[in-house]
mmCIF file of C-alpha atoms in Angstrom:
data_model
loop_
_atom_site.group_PDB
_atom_site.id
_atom_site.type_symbol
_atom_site.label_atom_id
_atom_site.label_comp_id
_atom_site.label_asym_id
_atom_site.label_seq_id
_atom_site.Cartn_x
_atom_site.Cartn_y
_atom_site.Cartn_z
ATOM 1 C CA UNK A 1 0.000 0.000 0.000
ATOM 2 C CA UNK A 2 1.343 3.777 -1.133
ATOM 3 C CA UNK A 3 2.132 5.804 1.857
ATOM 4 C CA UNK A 4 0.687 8.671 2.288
ATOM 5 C CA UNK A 5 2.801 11.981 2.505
ATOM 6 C CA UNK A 6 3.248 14.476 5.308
ATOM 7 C CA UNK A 7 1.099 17.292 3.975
ATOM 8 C CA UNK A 8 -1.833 14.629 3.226
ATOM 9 C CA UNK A 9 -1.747 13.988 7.041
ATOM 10 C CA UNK A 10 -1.715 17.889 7.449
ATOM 11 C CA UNK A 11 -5.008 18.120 6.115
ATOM 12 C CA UNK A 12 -6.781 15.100 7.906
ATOM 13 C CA UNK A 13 -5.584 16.546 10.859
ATOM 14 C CA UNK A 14 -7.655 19.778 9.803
ATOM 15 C CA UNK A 15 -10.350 18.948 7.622
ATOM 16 C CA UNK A 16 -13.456 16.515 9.514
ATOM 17 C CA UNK A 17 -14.074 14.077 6.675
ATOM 18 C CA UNK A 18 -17.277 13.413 8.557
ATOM 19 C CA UNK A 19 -18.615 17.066 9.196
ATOM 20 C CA UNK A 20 -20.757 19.427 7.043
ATOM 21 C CA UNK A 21 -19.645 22.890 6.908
ATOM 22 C CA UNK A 22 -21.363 25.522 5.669
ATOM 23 C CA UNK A 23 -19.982 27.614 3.030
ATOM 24 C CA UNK A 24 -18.446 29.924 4.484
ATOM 25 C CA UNK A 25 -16.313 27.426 6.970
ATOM 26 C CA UNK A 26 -15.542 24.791 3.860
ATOM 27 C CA UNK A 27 -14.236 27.835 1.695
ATOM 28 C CA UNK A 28 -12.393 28.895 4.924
ATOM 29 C CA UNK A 29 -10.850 25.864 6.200
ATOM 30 C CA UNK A 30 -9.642 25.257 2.068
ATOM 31 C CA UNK A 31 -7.837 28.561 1.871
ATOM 32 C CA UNK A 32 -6.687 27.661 4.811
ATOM 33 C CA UNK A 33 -5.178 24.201 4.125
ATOM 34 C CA UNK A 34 -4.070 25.489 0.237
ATOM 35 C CA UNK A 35 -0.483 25.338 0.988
ATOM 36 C CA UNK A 36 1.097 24.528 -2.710
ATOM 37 C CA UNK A 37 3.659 26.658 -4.546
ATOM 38 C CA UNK A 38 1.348 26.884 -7.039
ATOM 39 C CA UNK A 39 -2.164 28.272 -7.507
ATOM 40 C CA UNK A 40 -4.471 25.676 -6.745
ATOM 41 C CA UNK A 41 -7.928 25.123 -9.055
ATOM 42 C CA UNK A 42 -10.516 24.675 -6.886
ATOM 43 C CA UNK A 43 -12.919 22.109 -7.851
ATOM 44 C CA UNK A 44 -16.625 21.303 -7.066
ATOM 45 C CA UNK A 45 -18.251 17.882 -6.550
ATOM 46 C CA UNK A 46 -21.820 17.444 -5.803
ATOM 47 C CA UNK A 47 -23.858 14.418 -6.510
ATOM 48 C CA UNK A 48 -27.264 14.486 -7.952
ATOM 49 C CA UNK A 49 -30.397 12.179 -7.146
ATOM 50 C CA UNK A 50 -30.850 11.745 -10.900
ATOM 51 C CA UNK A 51 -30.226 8.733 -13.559
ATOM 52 C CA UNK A 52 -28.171 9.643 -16.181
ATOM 53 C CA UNK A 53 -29.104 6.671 -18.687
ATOM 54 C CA UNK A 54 -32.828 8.197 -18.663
ATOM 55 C CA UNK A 55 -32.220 10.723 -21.200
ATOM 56 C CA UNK A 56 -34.964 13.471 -19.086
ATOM 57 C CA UNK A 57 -32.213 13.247 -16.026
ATOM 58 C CA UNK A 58 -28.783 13.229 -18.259
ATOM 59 C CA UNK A 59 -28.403 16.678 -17.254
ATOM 60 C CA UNK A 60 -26.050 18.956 -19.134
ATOM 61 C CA UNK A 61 -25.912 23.131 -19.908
ATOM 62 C CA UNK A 62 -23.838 25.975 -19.143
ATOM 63 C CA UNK A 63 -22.931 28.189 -16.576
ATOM 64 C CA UNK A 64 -21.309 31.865 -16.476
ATOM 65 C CA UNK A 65 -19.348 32.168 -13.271
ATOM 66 C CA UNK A 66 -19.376 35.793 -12.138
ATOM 67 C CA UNK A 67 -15.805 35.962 -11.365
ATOM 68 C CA UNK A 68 -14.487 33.283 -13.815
ATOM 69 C CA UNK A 69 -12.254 30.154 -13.212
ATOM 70 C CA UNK A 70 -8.883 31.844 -13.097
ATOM 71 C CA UNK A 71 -7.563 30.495 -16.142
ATOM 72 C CA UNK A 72 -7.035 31.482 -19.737
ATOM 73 C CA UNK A 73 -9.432 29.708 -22.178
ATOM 74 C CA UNK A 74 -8.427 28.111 -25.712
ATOM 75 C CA UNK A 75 -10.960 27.363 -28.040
ATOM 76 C CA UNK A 76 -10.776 25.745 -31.150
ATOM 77 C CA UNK A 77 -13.750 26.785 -33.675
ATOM 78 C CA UNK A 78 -15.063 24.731 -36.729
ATOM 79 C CA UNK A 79 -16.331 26.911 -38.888
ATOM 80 C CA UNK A 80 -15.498 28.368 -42.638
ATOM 81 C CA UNK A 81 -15.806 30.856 -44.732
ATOM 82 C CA UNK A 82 -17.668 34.374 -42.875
ATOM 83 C CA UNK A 83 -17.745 32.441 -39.488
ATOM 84 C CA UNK A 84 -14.132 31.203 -39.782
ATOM 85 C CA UNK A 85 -13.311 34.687 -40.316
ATOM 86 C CA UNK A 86 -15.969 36.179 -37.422
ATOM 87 C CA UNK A 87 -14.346 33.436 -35.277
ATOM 88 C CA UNK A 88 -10.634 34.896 -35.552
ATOM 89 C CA UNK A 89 -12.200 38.637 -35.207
ATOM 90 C CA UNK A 90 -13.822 37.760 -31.831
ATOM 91 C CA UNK A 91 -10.343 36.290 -30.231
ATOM 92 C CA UNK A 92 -10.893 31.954 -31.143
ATOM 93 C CA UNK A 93 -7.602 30.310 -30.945
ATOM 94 C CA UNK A 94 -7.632 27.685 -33.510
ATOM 95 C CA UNK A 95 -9.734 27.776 -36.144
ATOM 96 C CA UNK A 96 -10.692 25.331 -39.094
ATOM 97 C CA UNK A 97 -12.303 23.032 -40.874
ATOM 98 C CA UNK A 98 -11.092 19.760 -42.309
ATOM 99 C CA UNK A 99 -7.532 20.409 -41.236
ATOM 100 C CA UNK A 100 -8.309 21.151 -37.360
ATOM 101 C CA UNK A 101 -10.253 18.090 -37.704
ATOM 102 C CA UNK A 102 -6.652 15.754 -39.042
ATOM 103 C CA UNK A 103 -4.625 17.597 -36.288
ATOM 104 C CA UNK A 104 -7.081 16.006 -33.492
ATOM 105 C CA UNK A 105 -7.127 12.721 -34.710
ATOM 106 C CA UNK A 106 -3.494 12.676 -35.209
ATOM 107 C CA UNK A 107 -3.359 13.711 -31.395
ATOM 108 C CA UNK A 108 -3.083 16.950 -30.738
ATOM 109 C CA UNK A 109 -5.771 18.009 -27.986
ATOM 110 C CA UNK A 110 -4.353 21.602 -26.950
ATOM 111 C CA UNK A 111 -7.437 23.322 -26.533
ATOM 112 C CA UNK A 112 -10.379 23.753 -23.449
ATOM 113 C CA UNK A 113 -13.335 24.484 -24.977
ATOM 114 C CA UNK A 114 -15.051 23.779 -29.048
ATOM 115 C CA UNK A 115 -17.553 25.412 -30.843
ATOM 116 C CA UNK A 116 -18.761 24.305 -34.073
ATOM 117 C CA UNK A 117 -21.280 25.708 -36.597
ATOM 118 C CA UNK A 118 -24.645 23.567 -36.960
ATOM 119 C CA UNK A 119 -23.576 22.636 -40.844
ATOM 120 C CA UNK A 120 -20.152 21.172 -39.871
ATOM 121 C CA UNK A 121 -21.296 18.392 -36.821
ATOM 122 C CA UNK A 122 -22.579 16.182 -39.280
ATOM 123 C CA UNK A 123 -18.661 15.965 -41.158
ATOM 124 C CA UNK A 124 -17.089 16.090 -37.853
ATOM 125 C CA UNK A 125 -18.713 14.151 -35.615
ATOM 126 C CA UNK A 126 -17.621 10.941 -36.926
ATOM 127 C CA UNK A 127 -14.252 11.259 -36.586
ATOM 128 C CA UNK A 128 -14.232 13.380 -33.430
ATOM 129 C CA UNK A 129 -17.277 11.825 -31.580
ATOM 130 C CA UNK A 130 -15.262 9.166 -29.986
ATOM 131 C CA UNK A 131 -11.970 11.425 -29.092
ATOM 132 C CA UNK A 132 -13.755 14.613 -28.181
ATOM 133 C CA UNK A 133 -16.948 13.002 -26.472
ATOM 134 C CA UNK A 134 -15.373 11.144 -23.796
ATOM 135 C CA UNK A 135 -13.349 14.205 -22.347
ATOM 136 C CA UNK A 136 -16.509 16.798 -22.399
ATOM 137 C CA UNK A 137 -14.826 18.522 -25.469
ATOM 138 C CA UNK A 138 -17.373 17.650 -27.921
ATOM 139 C CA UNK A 139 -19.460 20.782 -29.576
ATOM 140 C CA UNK A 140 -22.706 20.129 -28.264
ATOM 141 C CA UNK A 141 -26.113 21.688 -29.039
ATOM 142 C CA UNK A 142 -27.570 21.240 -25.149
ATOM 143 C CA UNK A 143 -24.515 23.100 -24.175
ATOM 144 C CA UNK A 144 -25.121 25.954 -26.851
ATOM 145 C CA UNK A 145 -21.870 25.738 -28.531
ATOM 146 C CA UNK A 146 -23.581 24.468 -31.665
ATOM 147 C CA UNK A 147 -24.652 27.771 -32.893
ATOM 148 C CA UNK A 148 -24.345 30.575 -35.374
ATOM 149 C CA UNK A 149 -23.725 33.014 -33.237
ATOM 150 C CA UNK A 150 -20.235 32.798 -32.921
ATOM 151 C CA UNK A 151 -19.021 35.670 -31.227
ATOM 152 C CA UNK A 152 -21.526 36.017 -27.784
ATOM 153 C CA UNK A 153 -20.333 31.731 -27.318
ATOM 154 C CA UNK A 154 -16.679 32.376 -27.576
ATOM 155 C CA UNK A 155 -16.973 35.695 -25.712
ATOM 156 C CA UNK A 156 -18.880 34.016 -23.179
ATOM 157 C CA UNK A 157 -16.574 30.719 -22.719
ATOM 158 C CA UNK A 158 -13.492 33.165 -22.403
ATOM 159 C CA UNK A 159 -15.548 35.314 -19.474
ATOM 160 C CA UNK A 160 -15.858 32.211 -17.457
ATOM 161 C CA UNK A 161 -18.661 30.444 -18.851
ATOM 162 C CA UNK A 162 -17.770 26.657 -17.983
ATOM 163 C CA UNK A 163 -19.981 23.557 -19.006
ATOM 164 C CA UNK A 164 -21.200 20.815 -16.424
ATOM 165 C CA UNK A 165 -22.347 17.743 -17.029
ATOM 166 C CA UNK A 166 -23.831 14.560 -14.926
ATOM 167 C CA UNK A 167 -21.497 11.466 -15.167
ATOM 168 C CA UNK A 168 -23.303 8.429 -16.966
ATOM 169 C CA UNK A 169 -21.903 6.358 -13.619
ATOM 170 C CA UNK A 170 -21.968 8.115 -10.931
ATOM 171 C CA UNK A 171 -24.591 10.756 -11.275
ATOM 172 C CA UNK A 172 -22.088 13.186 -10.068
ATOM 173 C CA UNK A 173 -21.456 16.461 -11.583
ATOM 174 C CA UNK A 174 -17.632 17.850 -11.285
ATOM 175 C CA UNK A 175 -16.547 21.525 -12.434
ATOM 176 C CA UNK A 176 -13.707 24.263 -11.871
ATOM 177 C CA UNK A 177 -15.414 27.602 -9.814
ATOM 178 C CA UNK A 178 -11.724 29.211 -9.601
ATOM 179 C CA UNK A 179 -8.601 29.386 -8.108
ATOM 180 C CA UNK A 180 -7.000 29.308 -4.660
ATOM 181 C CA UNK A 181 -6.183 32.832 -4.714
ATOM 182 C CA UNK A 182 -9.470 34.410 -5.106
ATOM 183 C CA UNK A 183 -10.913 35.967 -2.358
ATOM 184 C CA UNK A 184 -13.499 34.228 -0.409
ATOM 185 C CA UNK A 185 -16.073 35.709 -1.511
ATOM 186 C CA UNK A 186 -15.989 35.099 -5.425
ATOM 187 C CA UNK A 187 -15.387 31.513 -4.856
ATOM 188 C CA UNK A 188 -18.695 31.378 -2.641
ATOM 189 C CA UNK A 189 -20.332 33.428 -5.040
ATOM 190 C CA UNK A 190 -19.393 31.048 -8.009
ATOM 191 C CA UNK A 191 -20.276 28.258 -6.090
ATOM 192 C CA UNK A 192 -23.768 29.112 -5.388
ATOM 193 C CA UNK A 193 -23.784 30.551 -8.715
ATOM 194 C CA UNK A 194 -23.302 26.898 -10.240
ATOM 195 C CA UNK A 195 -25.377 25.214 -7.411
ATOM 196 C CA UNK A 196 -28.401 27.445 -7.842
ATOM 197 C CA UNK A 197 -28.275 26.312 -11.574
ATOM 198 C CA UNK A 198 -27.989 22.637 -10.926
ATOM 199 C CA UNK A 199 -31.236 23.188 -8.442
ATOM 200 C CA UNK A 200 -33.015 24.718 -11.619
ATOM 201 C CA UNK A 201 -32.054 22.316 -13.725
ATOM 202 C CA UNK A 202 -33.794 19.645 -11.843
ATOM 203 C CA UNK A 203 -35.997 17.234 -13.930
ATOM 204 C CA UNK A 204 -39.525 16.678 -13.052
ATOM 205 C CA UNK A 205 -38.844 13.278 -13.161
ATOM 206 C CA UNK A 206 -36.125 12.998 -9.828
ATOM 207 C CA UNK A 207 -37.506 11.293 -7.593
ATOM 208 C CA UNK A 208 -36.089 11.895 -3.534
ATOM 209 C CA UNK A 209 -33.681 13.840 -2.388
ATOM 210 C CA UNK A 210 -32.104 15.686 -5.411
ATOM 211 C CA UNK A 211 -28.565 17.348 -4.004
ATOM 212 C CA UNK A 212 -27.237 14.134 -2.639
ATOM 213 C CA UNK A 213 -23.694 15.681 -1.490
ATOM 214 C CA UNK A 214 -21.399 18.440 -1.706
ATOM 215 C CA UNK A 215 -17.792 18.995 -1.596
ATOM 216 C CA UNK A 216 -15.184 21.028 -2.601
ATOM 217 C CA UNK A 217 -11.626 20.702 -2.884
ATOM 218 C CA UNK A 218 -8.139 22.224 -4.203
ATOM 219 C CA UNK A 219 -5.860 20.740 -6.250
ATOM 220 C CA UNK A 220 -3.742 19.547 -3.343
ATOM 221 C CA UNK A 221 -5.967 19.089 -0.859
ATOM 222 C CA UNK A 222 -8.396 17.278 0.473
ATOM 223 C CA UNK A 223 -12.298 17.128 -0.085
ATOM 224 C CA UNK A 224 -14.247 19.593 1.880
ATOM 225 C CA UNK A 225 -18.098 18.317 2.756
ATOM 226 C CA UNK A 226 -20.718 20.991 2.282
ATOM 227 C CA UNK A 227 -24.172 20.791 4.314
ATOM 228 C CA UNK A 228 -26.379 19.929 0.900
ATOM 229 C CA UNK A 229 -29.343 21.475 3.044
ATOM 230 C CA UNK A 230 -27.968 25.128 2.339
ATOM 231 C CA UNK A 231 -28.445 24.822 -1.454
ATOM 232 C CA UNK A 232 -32.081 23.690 -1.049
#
């Protein structure tokens, strides 16, 4: 069995794995135990009463987070002509057509984020489907980055817009809502801002209790439980 390092035993020694907090103690007690040389991503875990296979509860959409995830955004466009060119104008970072298509199946995935114009999906989706689907990179029109309107999408992705998604296995729903050196406050307000939109986005359908858990967590450190009971 892997032993587990110093810092790892750091964090037990801080962080209650059996406790609720509320928000403002989790995003506390994780600034608090953030202690890399680096600037941490802080991520968000919460797991939905919902079943993904039932296509009603697969849920799946977009969020804006008011004070964006910290990080610098590349998106790669497929698009031609006047929307190749609208797509360069508004700031995309790779754009193209058949030849953006050949660089990703040779390999090359060096990009966050895709948009794609409604009349291109049916030529790229099946060669990309299975390399782009799997890691949540796939243009997608539930997500709204199928579309014509270019400009607002990729404006709006490189703002802080971020895409969630339930997992097909474990009905949980995992996203970015900053970094480590925000101030407390944005990364409670983007957390509420992304679990007030999973609340909405419940389907009629869920049966029970909907937010099953909550937790958040830095790159280096360890899960933080939030009291589901705050979000409801």
């Amino acid at each position: 069995m892997a032993k587990k390092g110093k810092r790892y035993g750091e964090f037990q020694e801080q962080v209650d794995r059996m406790s609720l907090y509320t928000v403002d103690e989790a995003v506390s007690l994780l600034k608090k135990t953030s202690t890399a040389k680096f600037d941490e991503t802080v991520d968000l875990a919460s797991r939905l009463g919902v079943d993904p296979r039932k296509a009603e509860e697969n849920i799946r959409g977009t969020v804006s987070l008011p004070h964006g995830t910290g990080k610098s955004v590349r998106v790669a466009v497929f698009a031609e002509g006047e929307k190749a060119r609208e797509a360069e104008e508004a700031g995309a970072d790779f754009v193209g057509t058949d030849d953006l298509v050949d660089r990703i199946v040779e390999g090359w995935l060096d990009f966050d984020a895709t948009i794609a114009t409604p009349d291109l999906m049916r030529s790229i989706m099946p060669k990309l489907g299975r390399i782009l689907g799997p890691r949540g990179l796939m243009p997608n029109p539930k997500a709204g980055t199928v579309t014509m309107d270019i400009t607002e999408t990729l404006q709006n992705i490189k703002a802080g817009q971020i895409e969630y998604r339930v997992e097909r296995t474990s009905g949980i729903v995992h996203v970015p809502i900053g970094k480590t050196s925000f101030e407390d406050g944005q990364i409670k307000d983007n957390l509420n801002t992304v679990m007030d939109t999973l609340v909405k986005a419940r389907p009629a359908s869920a049966k029970g209790r909907y937010i099953r858990s909550v937790a958040i967590s830095a790159t280096m450190g360890a899960g933080i439980r939030i009291d589901p009971q705050q979000f409801l």
